């Protein structure tokens, strides 16, 4: 069995479920490829509806972004409600607004122990010029009845313990969780509902047969299924033509400090809200397990080096909270997020009985969970609508060069962020 990345999450995780590799030939109603939040929540919903389901993962449940992220459960999509209404219709906006509530409800329903707390998310601004946009966003959600509120600089200092912010807004639908425990808990709930979850089971090929689909699994497994769901997000390989080229697998990096001493713990994020900032290349932070301060942000393409690639993050932490200079950093880790051109996730159905969902742009804890549940419901009953329009698989131009052009874009955005007031 694979070992999970050496993150703070892995160090504080509940034991992984027993997920033996798939060996021999197995036939099911639905095969799900990828055991992250998308795949596991799809499988759970399907099994609850009576389908026979197998989930396979190249490594283990939560191996990908789902077991490594910031654990911030944030509702919404890239676009604000009024734009979403115009582009996709009110049902999509409503879906986007409910993703955090739906995730916390799913966790409660299955009794998943993952430190789930609905203590709010703050979108914090270091820039005076961002505040009008944040106010519009807040007001649009407020008109829809969401528990949201604007914060001025003094309010931000009180809620975050940092004097650096010009303002922000808080969304109390949001909150935090332990992502690896959540992924493992979802896997256990799926197994309890009758799903077979197989680790160390890479899908090596996906082919159409007369009666459905055939997946070659590892070197010794064959999985036959009437229906297939591909849920591989930033870890998408060459399983289906051009799918990999629809997303840029960007690296998000994180650090976690030594446990905070009592005085800092009382000052930093006293309500235990989670925070991300409003810049184009944003950082996100929170208090994590063992009362450690955690901060994350954009990393390099390719494997980040410690401490080199993490220096910017460490400097950002010291600027926000000068007292953290005294604290050693115990954990450094990274994972892949799947970025799309329009900053929205995509659902594809490129062939009969084949569904793919990916591209959460670094905001997938609530979204992937909710989309997976919706896909499961839709596959059980095709009259249950999907919350997002289906799109064609459209590769990004010169995708192979993404480490070059995406790095250039990131540097350009960083420069714009820097010069903004
Ligand atoms: C460092 C980091 C911080 C983040 N912070 C946040 C946050 O705070 N809040 C938030 O909302 N979102 C955050 N995200 C994004 C969020 O984690 C993802 O959007 C979400 O987890 C995506 O879930 P998924 O199931 O679609 O994909 P993943 O969890 O990435 O799962 C994909 C799985 O597919 C498997 N796989 C790939 N190819 C194959 C194959 N051929 N055969 C079998 N298995 C295969 C992989 O092993 C992997 O386990 C963050 C992401 C990262 C990396």
GROMACS .gro file of C-alpha atoms and ligand atoms in nm:
model
  474
    1UNK     CA    1   0.000   0.000   0.000
    2UNK     CA    2   0.127   0.347  -0.086
    3UNK     CA    3   0.231   0.590   0.182
    4UNK     CA    4   0.058   0.922   0.197
    5UNK     CA    5   0.250   1.247   0.140
    6UNK     CA    6   0.425   1.362   0.461
    7UNK     CA    7   0.178   1.635   0.549
    8UNK     CA    8   0.035   1.753   0.880
    9UNK     CA    9  -0.284   1.578   0.770
   10UNK     CA   10  -0.109   1.244   0.726
   11UNK     CA   11   0.064   1.283   1.063
   12UNK     CA   12  -0.269   1.336   1.240
   13UNK     CA   13  -0.495   1.108   1.034
   14UNK     CA   14  -0.727   0.830   1.138
   15UNK     CA   15  -0.625   0.489   1.000
   16UNK     CA   16  -0.692   0.436   0.631
   17UNK     CA   17  -0.965   0.188   0.538
   18UNK     CA   18  -0.858  -0.150   0.408
   19UNK     CA   19  -0.859  -0.107   0.030
   20UNK     CA   20  -0.710  -0.414  -0.132
   21UNK     CA   21  -0.602  -0.386  -0.497
   22UNK     CA   22  -0.837  -0.509  -0.765
   23UNK     CA   23  -0.709  -0.840  -0.900
   24UNK     CA   24  -0.889  -1.069  -1.146
   25UNK     CA   25  -1.206  -0.987  -1.334
   26UNK     CA   26  -1.489  -0.795  -1.168
   27UNK     CA   27  -1.822  -0.673  -1.315
   28UNK     CA   28  -2.022  -0.386  -1.170
   29UNK     CA   29  -2.292  -0.136  -1.258
   30UNK     CA   30  -2.060   0.162  -1.214
   31UNK     CA   31  -1.681   0.190  -1.201
   32UNK     CA   32  -1.540   0.509  -1.055
   33UNK     CA   33  -1.179   0.603  -1.131
   34UNK     CA   34  -1.022   0.822  -0.861
   35UNK     CA   35  -1.090   0.806  -0.487
   36UNK     CA   36  -1.097   1.174  -0.398
   37UNK     CA   37  -1.402   1.373  -0.293
   38UNK     CA   38  -1.552   1.359  -0.644
   39UNK     CA   39  -1.519   0.985  -0.691
   40UNK     CA   40  -1.607   0.885  -0.335
   41UNK     CA   41  -1.914   1.107  -0.304
   42UNK     CA   42  -2.038   0.985  -0.644
   43UNK     CA   43  -1.990   0.624  -0.536
   44UNK     CA   44  -2.158   0.677  -0.200
   45UNK     CA   45  -2.467   0.831  -0.361
   46UNK     CA   46  -2.483   0.553  -0.620
   47UNK     CA   47  -2.455   0.277  -0.360
   48UNK     CA   48  -2.726   0.439  -0.149
   49UNK     CA   49  -2.947   0.416  -0.458
   50UNK     CA   50  -2.878   0.044  -0.490
   51UNK     CA   51  -2.605   0.041  -0.758
   52UNK     CA   52  -2.315  -0.203  -0.745
   53UNK     CA   53  -2.005   0.017  -0.748
   54UNK     CA   54  -1.626  -0.021  -0.746
   55UNK     CA   55  -1.392   0.276  -0.690
   56UNK     CA   56  -1.031   0.233  -0.796
   57UNK     CA   57  -0.742   0.462  -0.711
   58UNK     CA   58  -0.385   0.441  -0.834
   59UNK     CA   59  -0.275   0.490  -0.471
   60UNK     CA   60  -0.535   0.519  -0.194
   61UNK     CA   61  -0.842   0.722  -0.095
   62UNK     CA   62  -0.740   1.085  -0.043
   63UNK     CA   63  -0.402   1.038  -0.211
   64UNK     CA   64  -0.464   1.335  -0.445
   65UNK     CA   65  -0.570   1.689  -0.363
   66UNK     CA   66  -0.851   1.559  -0.140
   67UNK     CA   67  -0.608   1.440   0.128
   68UNK     CA   68  -0.366   1.734   0.105
   69UNK     CA   69  -0.570   2.052   0.079
   70UNK     CA   70  -0.626   2.343   0.317
   71UNK     CA   71  -0.947   2.192   0.453
   72UNK     CA   72  -1.139   2.512   0.383
   73UNK     CA   73  -1.500   2.438   0.294
   74UNK     CA   74  -1.610   2.739   0.090
   75UNK     CA   75  -1.936   2.774  -0.101
   76UNK     CA   76  -1.968   2.940  -0.440
   77UNK     CA   77  -1.799   2.925  -0.776
   78UNK     CA   78  -1.553   3.160  -0.941
   79UNK     CA   79  -1.834   3.391  -1.054
   80UNK     CA   80  -2.061   3.589  -0.827
   81UNK     CA   81  -2.431   3.502  -0.802
   82UNK     CA   82  -2.568   3.752  -1.055
   83UNK     CA   83  -2.315   3.655  -1.319
   84UNK     CA   84  -2.379   3.288  -1.247
   85UNK     CA   85  -2.754   3.344  -1.284
   86UNK     CA   86  -2.698   3.501  -1.627
   87UNK     CA   87  -2.445   3.249  -1.752
   88UNK     CA   88  -2.583   2.923  -1.611
   89UNK     CA   89  -2.922   2.992  -1.453
   90UNK     CA   90  -3.049   3.014  -1.098
   91UNK     CA   91  -3.029   2.639  -1.031
   92UNK     CA   92  -2.649   2.652  -1.072
   93UNK     CA   93  -2.623   2.955  -0.842
   94UNK     CA   94  -2.836   2.780  -0.582
   95UNK     CA   95  -2.621   2.468  -0.610
   96UNK     CA   96  -2.303   2.676  -0.571
   97UNK     CA   97  -2.441   2.848  -0.262
   98UNK     CA   98  -2.528   2.519  -0.097
   99UNK     CA   99  -2.201   2.328  -0.144
  100UNK     CA  100  -2.064   2.398   0.205
  101UNK     CA  101  -2.395   2.325   0.383
  102UNK     CA  102  -2.433   2.007   0.178
  103UNK     CA  103  -2.081   1.892   0.271
  104UNK     CA  104  -2.133   1.952   0.643
  105UNK     CA  105  -2.471   1.774   0.618
  106UNK     CA  106  -2.313   1.471   0.448
  107UNK     CA  107  -2.044   1.455   0.717
  108UNK     CA  108  -2.309   1.469   0.991
  109UNK     CA  109  -2.526   1.208   0.817
  110UNK     CA  110  -2.241   0.958   0.805
  111UNK     CA  111  -2.088   1.057   1.138
  112UNK     CA  112  -1.747   1.123   0.976
  113UNK     CA  113  -1.494   1.232   1.240
  114UNK     CA  114  -1.296   1.498   1.054
  115UNK     CA  115  -1.304   1.805   1.279
  116UNK     CA  116  -1.581   1.960   1.067
  117UNK     CA  117  -1.663   2.307   1.205
  118UNK     CA  118  -1.883   2.564   1.033
  119UNK     CA  119  -1.694   2.862   1.178
  120UNK     CA  120  -1.689   3.071   0.863
  121UNK     CA  121  -1.453   3.168   0.585
  122UNK     CA  122  -1.307   3.516   0.554
  123UNK     CA  123  -1.204   3.653   0.219
  124UNK     CA  124  -0.943   3.903   0.332
  125UNK     CA  125  -0.810   4.194   0.134
  126UNK     CA  126  -0.467   4.346   0.164
  127UNK     CA  127  -0.577   4.599  -0.097
  128UNK     CA  128  -0.814   4.890  -0.052
  129UNK     CA  129  -0.898   4.867  -0.423
  130UNK     CA  130  -1.046   4.515  -0.385
  131UNK     CA  131  -1.304   4.616  -0.127
  132UNK     CA  132  -1.580   4.736  -0.366
  133UNK     CA  133  -1.573   4.401  -0.547
  134UNK     CA  134  -1.584   4.210  -0.218
  135UNK     CA  135  -1.877   4.423  -0.102
  136UNK     CA  136  -2.068   4.350  -0.424
  137UNK     CA  137  -1.999   3.978  -0.381
  138UNK     CA  138  -2.109   3.986  -0.018
  139UNK     CA  139  -2.426   4.183  -0.101
  140UNK     CA  140  -2.523   3.947  -0.382
  141UNK     CA  141  -2.508   3.652  -0.143
  142UNK     CA  142  -2.677   3.853   0.132
  143UNK     CA  143  -2.975   3.925  -0.096
  144UNK     CA  144  -3.006   3.548  -0.136
  145UNK     CA  145  -3.028   3.507   0.240
  146UNK     CA  146  -2.671   3.389   0.305
  147UNK     CA  147  -2.524   3.466   0.652
  148UNK     CA  148  -2.251   3.700   0.529
  149UNK     CA  149  -2.111   4.027   0.656
  150UNK     CA  150  -1.858   4.293   0.554
  151UNK     CA  151  -1.559   4.354   0.784
  152UNK     CA  152  -1.360   4.678   0.807
  153UNK     CA  153  -0.991   4.692   0.899
  154UNK     CA  154  -1.071   4.688   1.272
  155UNK     CA  155  -1.310   4.394   1.227
  156UNK     CA  156  -1.045   4.208   1.031
  157UNK     CA  157  -0.786   4.270   1.303
  158UNK     CA  158  -1.028   4.131   1.560
  159UNK     CA  159  -1.123   3.824   1.356
  160UNK     CA  160  -0.779   3.739   1.217
  161UNK     CA  161  -0.537   3.880   1.474
  162UNK     CA  162  -0.346   4.051   1.191
  163UNK     CA  163  -0.325   4.429   1.143
  164UNK     CA  164  -0.243   4.396   0.773
  165UNK     CA  165  -0.585   4.374   0.612
  166UNK     CA  166  -0.776   4.669   0.466
  167UNK     CA  167  -1.103   4.478   0.502
  168UNK     CA  168  -1.287   4.167   0.393
  169UNK     CA  169  -1.609   3.972   0.431
  170UNK     CA  170  -1.708   3.666   0.624
  171UNK     CA  171  -1.927   3.386   0.494
  172UNK     CA  172  -2.070   3.183   0.781
  173UNK     CA  173  -2.191   2.900   0.557
  174UNK     CA  174  -1.826   2.802   0.528
  175UNK     CA  175  -1.586   2.630   0.763
  176UNK     CA  176  -1.306   2.383   0.799
  177UNK     CA  177  -1.231   2.014   0.822
  178UNK     CA  178  -0.944   1.765   0.827
  179UNK     CA  179  -0.934   1.672   0.459
  180UNK     CA  180  -0.757   1.337   0.480
  181UNK     CA  181  -0.987   1.221   0.759
  182UNK     CA  182  -1.280   1.342   0.552
  183UNK     CA  183  -1.159   1.147   0.245
  184UNK     CA  184  -1.097   0.836   0.453
  185UNK     CA  185  -1.432   0.882   0.627
  186UNK     CA  186  -1.609   0.911   0.292
  187UNK     CA  187  -1.434   0.594   0.177
  188UNK     CA  188  -1.545   0.414   0.494
  189UNK     CA  189  -1.903   0.540   0.448
  190UNK     CA  190  -1.897   0.421   0.087
  191UNK     CA  191  -1.765   0.080   0.192
  192UNK     CA  192  -2.038   0.058   0.459
  193UNK     CA  193  -2.295   0.136   0.187
  194UNK     CA  194  -2.163  -0.158  -0.018
  195UNK     CA  195  -1.900   0.004  -0.242
  196UNK     CA  196  -1.578  -0.185  -0.302
  197UNK     CA  197  -1.287   0.061  -0.280
  198UNK     CA  198  -0.957  -0.060  -0.425
  199UNK     CA  199  -0.624   0.111  -0.361
  200UNK     CA  200  -0.305   0.052  -0.562
  201UNK     CA  201  -0.533   0.000  -0.861
  202UNK     CA  202  -0.439   0.226  -1.146
  203UNK     CA  203  -0.673   0.239  -1.445
  204UNK     CA  204  -0.437   0.180  -1.735
  205UNK     CA  205  -0.686   0.179  -2.020
  206UNK     CA  206  -1.053   0.243  -2.073
  207UNK     CA  207  -1.221   0.079  -2.369
  208UNK     CA  208  -1.573   0.049  -2.499
  209UNK     CA  209  -1.706  -0.305  -2.537
  210UNK     CA  210  -2.031  -0.437  -2.681
  211UNK     CA  211  -2.191  -0.447  -2.341
  212UNK     CA  212  -2.034  -0.145  -2.169
  213UNK     CA  213  -1.681  -0.052  -2.061
  214UNK     CA  214  -1.365  -0.242  -1.977
  215UNK     CA  215  -1.089  -0.098  -1.760
  216UNK     CA  216  -0.748  -0.260  -1.735
  217UNK     CA  217  -0.651  -0.220  -1.369
  218UNK     CA  218  -0.285  -0.245  -1.268
  219UNK     CA  219  -0.116  -0.546  -1.421
  220UNK     CA  220  -0.365  -0.807  -1.297
  221UNK     CA  221  -0.717  -0.662  -1.287
  222UNK     CA  222  -1.006  -0.618  -1.528
  223UNK     CA  223  -1.308  -0.415  -1.437
  224UNK     CA  224  -1.623  -0.438  -1.650
  225UNK     CA  225  -1.890  -0.176  -1.597
  226UNK     CA  226  -2.209  -0.050  -1.759
  227UNK     CA  227  -2.119   0.301  -1.656
  228UNK     CA  228  -1.786   0.475  -1.580
  229UNK     CA  229  -1.710   0.793  -1.388
  230UNK     CA  230  -1.364   0.949  -1.425
  231UNK     CA  231  -1.272   1.161  -1.122
  232UNK     CA  232  -0.898   1.216  -1.152
  233UNK     CA  233  -0.883   1.599  -1.145
  234UNK     CA  234  -0.525   1.738  -1.122
  235UNK     CA  235  -0.387   1.382  -1.138
  236UNK     CA  236  -0.549   1.310  -1.476
  237UNK     CA  237  -0.328   1.104  -1.705
  238UNK     CA  238  -0.371   0.972  -2.056
  239UNK     CA  239  -0.672   0.750  -1.993
  240UNK     CA  240  -0.902   0.938  -2.228
  241UNK     CA  241  -0.791   1.137  -2.534
  242UNK     CA  242  -0.723   1.503  -2.462
  243UNK     CA  243  -0.880   1.503  -2.114
  244UNK     CA  244  -0.546   1.577  -1.949
  245UNK     CA  245  -0.503   1.880  -2.176
  246UNK     CA  246  -0.825   2.044  -2.050
  247UNK     CA  247  -0.664   2.132  -1.716
  248UNK     CA  248  -0.337   2.282  -1.599
  249UNK     CA  249  -0.213   2.082  -1.299
  250UNK     CA  250  -0.087   2.366  -1.082
  251UNK     CA  251   0.098   2.299  -0.759
  252UNK     CA  252  -0.038   2.431  -0.433
  253UNK     CA  253   0.208   2.424  -0.142
  254UNK     CA  254   0.151   2.436   0.231
  255UNK     CA  255   0.343   2.465   0.555
  256UNK     CA  256   0.248   2.405   0.916
  257UNK     CA  257   0.432   2.553   1.216
  258UNK     CA  258   0.506   2.412   1.558
  259UNK     CA  259   0.198   2.424   1.781
  260UNK     CA  260   0.118   2.786   1.865
  261UNK     CA  261   0.186   2.900   2.222
  262UNK     CA  262  -0.124   3.001   2.421
  263UNK     CA  263  -0.085   3.377   2.367
  264UNK     CA  264  -0.068   3.345   1.988
  265UNK     CA  265  -0.347   3.089   1.985
  266UNK     CA  266  -0.573   3.335   2.163
  267UNK     CA  267  -0.489   3.611   1.915
  268UNK     CA  268  -0.471   3.438   1.574
  269UNK     CA  269  -0.811   3.352   1.426
  270UNK     CA  270  -0.979   3.336   1.769
  271UNK     CA  271  -1.308   3.215   1.617
  272UNK     CA  272  -1.118   2.951   1.417
  273UNK     CA  273  -1.248   3.081   1.084
  274UNK     CA  274  -1.046   2.997   0.775
  275UNK     CA  275  -0.907   3.268   0.549
  276UNK     CA  276  -0.797   3.326   0.192
  277UNK     CA  277  -0.690   3.656   0.050
  278UNK     CA  278  -0.838   3.826  -0.251
  279UNK     CA  279  -0.532   3.865  -0.473
  280UNK     CA  280  -0.506   3.689  -0.808
  281UNK     CA  281  -0.231   3.468  -0.666
  282UNK     CA  282  -0.376   3.423  -0.322
  283UNK     CA  283  -0.261   3.262   0.002
  284UNK     CA  284  -0.492   3.075   0.239
  285UNK     CA  285  -0.447   3.006   0.609
  286UNK     CA  286  -0.604   2.864   0.924
  287UNK     CA  287  -0.529   2.694   1.252
  288UNK     CA  288  -0.480   2.323   1.191
  289UNK     CA  289  -0.450   2.008   1.402
  290UNK     CA  290  -0.244   2.032   1.722
  291UNK     CA  291  -0.302   2.409   1.711
  292UNK     CA  292  -0.045   2.456   1.438
  293UNK     CA  293  -0.067   2.757   1.205
  294UNK     CA  294  -0.101   2.653   0.842
  295UNK     CA  295  -0.060   2.866   0.532
  296UNK     CA  296  -0.072   2.768   0.166
  297UNK     CA  297  -0.032   2.925  -0.175
  298UNK     CA  298   0.086   2.875  -0.530
  299UNK     CA  299   0.400   2.667  -0.584
  300UNK     CA  300   0.620   2.589  -0.885
  301UNK     CA  301   0.534   2.349  -1.166
  302UNK     CA  302   0.711   2.030  -1.073
  303UNK     CA  303   0.821   1.911  -0.731
  304UNK     CA  304   0.883   2.200  -0.489
  305UNK     CA  305   1.211   2.214  -0.302
  306UNK     CA  306   1.230   2.270   0.074
  307UNK     CA  307   1.287   2.542   0.180
  308UNK     CA  308   1.353   2.725  -0.151
  309UNK     CA  309   1.005   2.718  -0.304
  310UNK     CA  310   0.841   2.776   0.034
  311UNK     CA  311   1.029   3.097   0.121
  312UNK     CA  312   0.762   3.326  -0.022
  313UNK     CA  313   0.498   3.153   0.190
  314UNK     CA  314   0.709   3.177   0.504
  315UNK     CA  315   0.768   3.548   0.438
  316UNK     CA  316   0.393   3.602   0.391
  317UNK     CA  317   0.324   3.434   0.724
  318UNK     CA  318   0.584   3.651   0.900
  319UNK     CA  319   0.436   3.966   0.746
  320UNK     CA  320   0.083   3.879   0.857
  321UNK     CA  321   0.187   3.754   1.200
  322UNK     CA  322   0.532   3.886   1.300
  323UNK     CA  323   0.537   3.670   1.615
  324UNK     CA  324   0.543   3.354   1.407
  325UNK     CA  325   0.909   3.432   1.324
  326UNK     CA  326   0.991   3.255   1.647
  327UNK     CA  327   0.819   2.935   1.538
  328UNK     CA  328   0.986   2.649   1.358
  329UNK     CA  329   0.808   2.498   1.059
  330UNK     CA  330   0.753   2.126   1.096
  331UNK     CA  331   0.566   2.033   0.778
  332UNK     CA  332   0.603   2.121   0.410
  333UNK     CA  333   0.389   1.955   0.143
  334UNK     CA  334   0.225   2.004  -0.193
  335UNK     CA  335  -0.054   1.876  -0.413
  336UNK     CA  336  -0.202   1.934  -0.756
  337UNK     CA  337  -0.502   2.150  -0.829
  338UNK     CA  338  -0.668   2.140  -1.173
  339UNK     CA  339  -0.705   2.485  -1.327
  340UNK     CA  340  -0.935   2.547  -1.623
  341UNK     CA  341  -0.945   2.831  -1.872
  342UNK     CA  342  -1.279   2.968  -1.746
  343UNK     CA  343  -1.198   2.894  -1.379
  344UNK     CA  344  -1.501   2.664  -1.359
  345UNK     CA  345  -1.522   2.289  -1.309
  346UNK     CA  346  -1.636   2.087  -1.610
  347UNK     CA  347  -1.854   1.783  -1.653
  348UNK     CA  348  -1.810   1.587  -1.978
  349UNK     CA  349  -2.001   1.294  -2.120
  350UNK     CA  350  -1.790   1.219  -2.429
  351UNK     CA  351  -1.942   0.874  -2.491
  352UNK     CA  352  -2.251   0.687  -2.377
  353UNK     CA  353  -2.241   0.596  -2.006
  354UNK     CA  354  -1.915   0.777  -1.945
  355UNK     CA  355  -1.903   1.085  -1.717
  356UNK     CA  356  -1.603   1.293  -1.617
  357UNK     CA  357  -1.585   1.578  -1.366
  358UNK     CA  358  -1.277   1.788  -1.300
  359UNK     CA  359  -1.128   2.137  -1.280
  360UNK     CA  360  -1.213   2.274  -0.937
  361UNK     CA  361  -0.946   2.546  -0.960
  362UNK     CA  362  -0.832   2.493  -0.602
  363UNK     CA  363  -1.181   2.528  -0.452
  364UNK     CA  364  -1.309   2.172  -0.450
  365UNK     CA  365  -1.377   2.052  -0.098
  366UNK     CA  366  -1.745   2.149  -0.100
  367UNK     CA  367  -1.777   2.162  -0.477
  368UNK     CA  368  -1.634   1.819  -0.559
  369UNK     CA  369  -1.839   1.663  -0.280
  370UNK     CA  370  -2.161   1.824  -0.403
  371UNK     CA  371  -2.091   1.763  -0.770
  372UNK     CA  372  -2.010   1.399  -0.699
  373UNK     CA  373  -2.337   1.357  -0.512
  374UNK     CA  374  -2.525   1.522  -0.799
  375UNK     CA  375  -2.355   1.297  -1.056
  376UNK     CA  376  -2.446   0.992  -0.849
  377UNK     CA  377  -2.810   1.104  -0.831
  378UNK     CA  378  -2.813   1.174  -1.206
  379UNK     CA  379  -2.674   0.834  -1.296
  380UNK     CA  380  -2.939   0.667  -1.078
  381UNK     CA  381  -3.214   0.869  -1.243
  382UNK     CA  382  -3.134   1.061  -1.562
  383UNK     CA  383  -3.421   1.300  -1.497
  384UNK     CA  384  -3.228   1.437  -1.194
  385UNK     CA  385  -3.053   1.739  -1.350
  386UNK     CA  386  -2.682   1.801  -1.326
  387UNK     CA  387  -2.601   2.136  -1.163
  388UNK     CA  388  -2.354   2.231  -1.436
  389UNK     CA  389  -2.400   2.226  -1.812
  390UNK     CA  390  -2.216   1.948  -1.990
  391UNK     CA  391  -1.922   2.073  -2.194
  392UNK     CA  392  -1.708   1.925  -2.471
  393UNK     CA  393  -1.354   1.817  -2.401
  394UNK     CA  394  -1.163   2.120  -2.529
  395UNK     CA  395  -0.786   2.097  -2.487
  396UNK     CA  396  -0.600   2.411  -2.387
  397UNK     CA  397  -0.381   2.540  -2.671
  398UNK     CA  398  -0.015   2.430  -2.652
  399UNK     CA  399  -0.094   2.242  -2.332
  400UNK     CA  400   0.246   2.073  -2.328
  401UNK     CA  401   0.404   2.414  -2.271
  402UNK     CA  402   0.192   2.493  -1.966
  403UNK     CA  403   0.486   2.498  -1.720
  404UNK     CA  404   0.626   2.787  -1.924
  405UNK     CA  405   0.320   2.993  -2.004
  406UNK     CA  406   0.140   2.931  -1.674
  407UNK     CA  407   0.456   3.032  -1.482
  408UNK     CA  408   0.472   3.348  -1.692
  409UNK     CA  409   0.105   3.420  -1.616
  410UNK     CA  410   0.159   3.364  -1.245
  411UNK     CA  411   0.456   3.603  -1.241
  412UNK     CA  412   0.255   3.860  -1.435
  413UNK     CA  413  -0.038   3.830  -1.189
  414UNK     CA  414   0.201   3.854  -0.893
  415UNK     CA  415   0.337   4.176  -1.040
  416UNK     CA  416  -0.013   4.319  -1.083
  417UNK     CA  417  -0.100   4.212  -0.728
  418UNK     CA  418   0.214   4.383  -0.603
  419UNK     CA  419   0.143   4.717  -0.767
  420UNK     CA  420  -0.223   4.730  -0.673
  421UNK     CA  421  -0.309   4.964  -0.386
  422LIG     C1  422  -0.248   2.192  -0.149
  422LIG     C2  423  -0.393   2.207  -0.186
  422LIG     C3  424  -0.475   2.291  -0.110
  422LIG     C4  425  -0.611   2.304  -0.141
  422LIG     N1  426  -0.692   2.373  -0.055
  422LIG     C5  427  -0.826   2.373  -0.074
  422LIG     C6  428  -0.912   2.430   0.022
  422LIG     O1  429  -0.870   2.472   0.129
  422LIG     N2  430  -1.046   2.434  -0.006
  422LIG     C7  431  -1.096   2.382  -0.122
  422LIG     O2  432  -1.218   2.388  -0.144
  422LIG     N3  433  -1.016   2.319  -0.212
  422LIG     C8  434  -0.884   2.312  -0.191
  422LIG     N4  435  -0.802   2.247  -0.278
  422LIG     C9  436  -0.864   2.179  -0.393
  422LIG    C10  437  -0.933   2.048  -0.355
  422LIG     O3  438  -0.851   1.973  -0.272
  422LIG    C11  439  -0.968   1.969  -0.483
  422LIG     O4  440  -1.045   2.051  -0.568
  422LIG    C12  441  -1.046   1.842  -0.457
  422LIG     O5  442  -0.986   1.766  -0.355
  422LIG    C13  443  -1.057   1.761  -0.585
  422LIG     O6  444  -1.107   1.632  -0.555
  422LIG     P1  445  -1.108   1.520  -0.667
  422LIG     O7  446  -1.168   1.401  -0.605
  422LIG     O8  447  -1.174   1.572  -0.790
  422LIG     O9  448  -0.955   1.498  -0.706
  422LIG     P2  449  -0.832   1.436  -0.622
  422LIG    O10  450  -0.857   1.442  -0.477
  422LIG    O11  451  -0.709   1.500  -0.674
  422LIG    O12  452  -0.837   1.282  -0.659
  422LIG    C14  453  -0.798   1.231  -0.784
  422LIG    C15  454  -0.756   1.086  -0.760
  422LIG    O13  455  -0.746   1.022  -0.886
  422LIG    C16  456  -0.646   0.921  -0.873
  422LIG     N5  457  -0.607   0.881  -1.008
  422LIG    C17  458  -0.554   0.957  -1.106
  422LIG     N6  459  -0.536   0.882  -1.218
  422LIG    C18  460  -0.579   0.758  -1.190
  422LIG    C19  461  -0.586   0.636  -1.265
  422LIG     N7  462  -0.546   0.629  -1.392
  422LIG     N8  463  -0.636   0.525  -1.203
  422LIG    C20  464  -0.678   0.530  -1.074
  422LIG     N9  465  -0.672   0.643  -1.000
  422LIG    C21  466  -0.623   0.755  -1.056
  422LIG    C22  467  -0.538   0.989  -0.791
  422LIG    O14  468  -0.453   0.894  -0.728
  422LIG    C23  469  -0.621   1.070  -0.692
  422LIG    O15  470  -0.637   1.003  -0.567
  422LIG    C24  471  -0.666   2.235  -0.254
  422LIG    C25  472  -0.582   2.152  -0.330
  422LIG    C26  473  -0.448   2.137  -0.296
  422LIG    C27  474  -0.363   2.046  -0.378
   0.00000   0.00000   0.00000
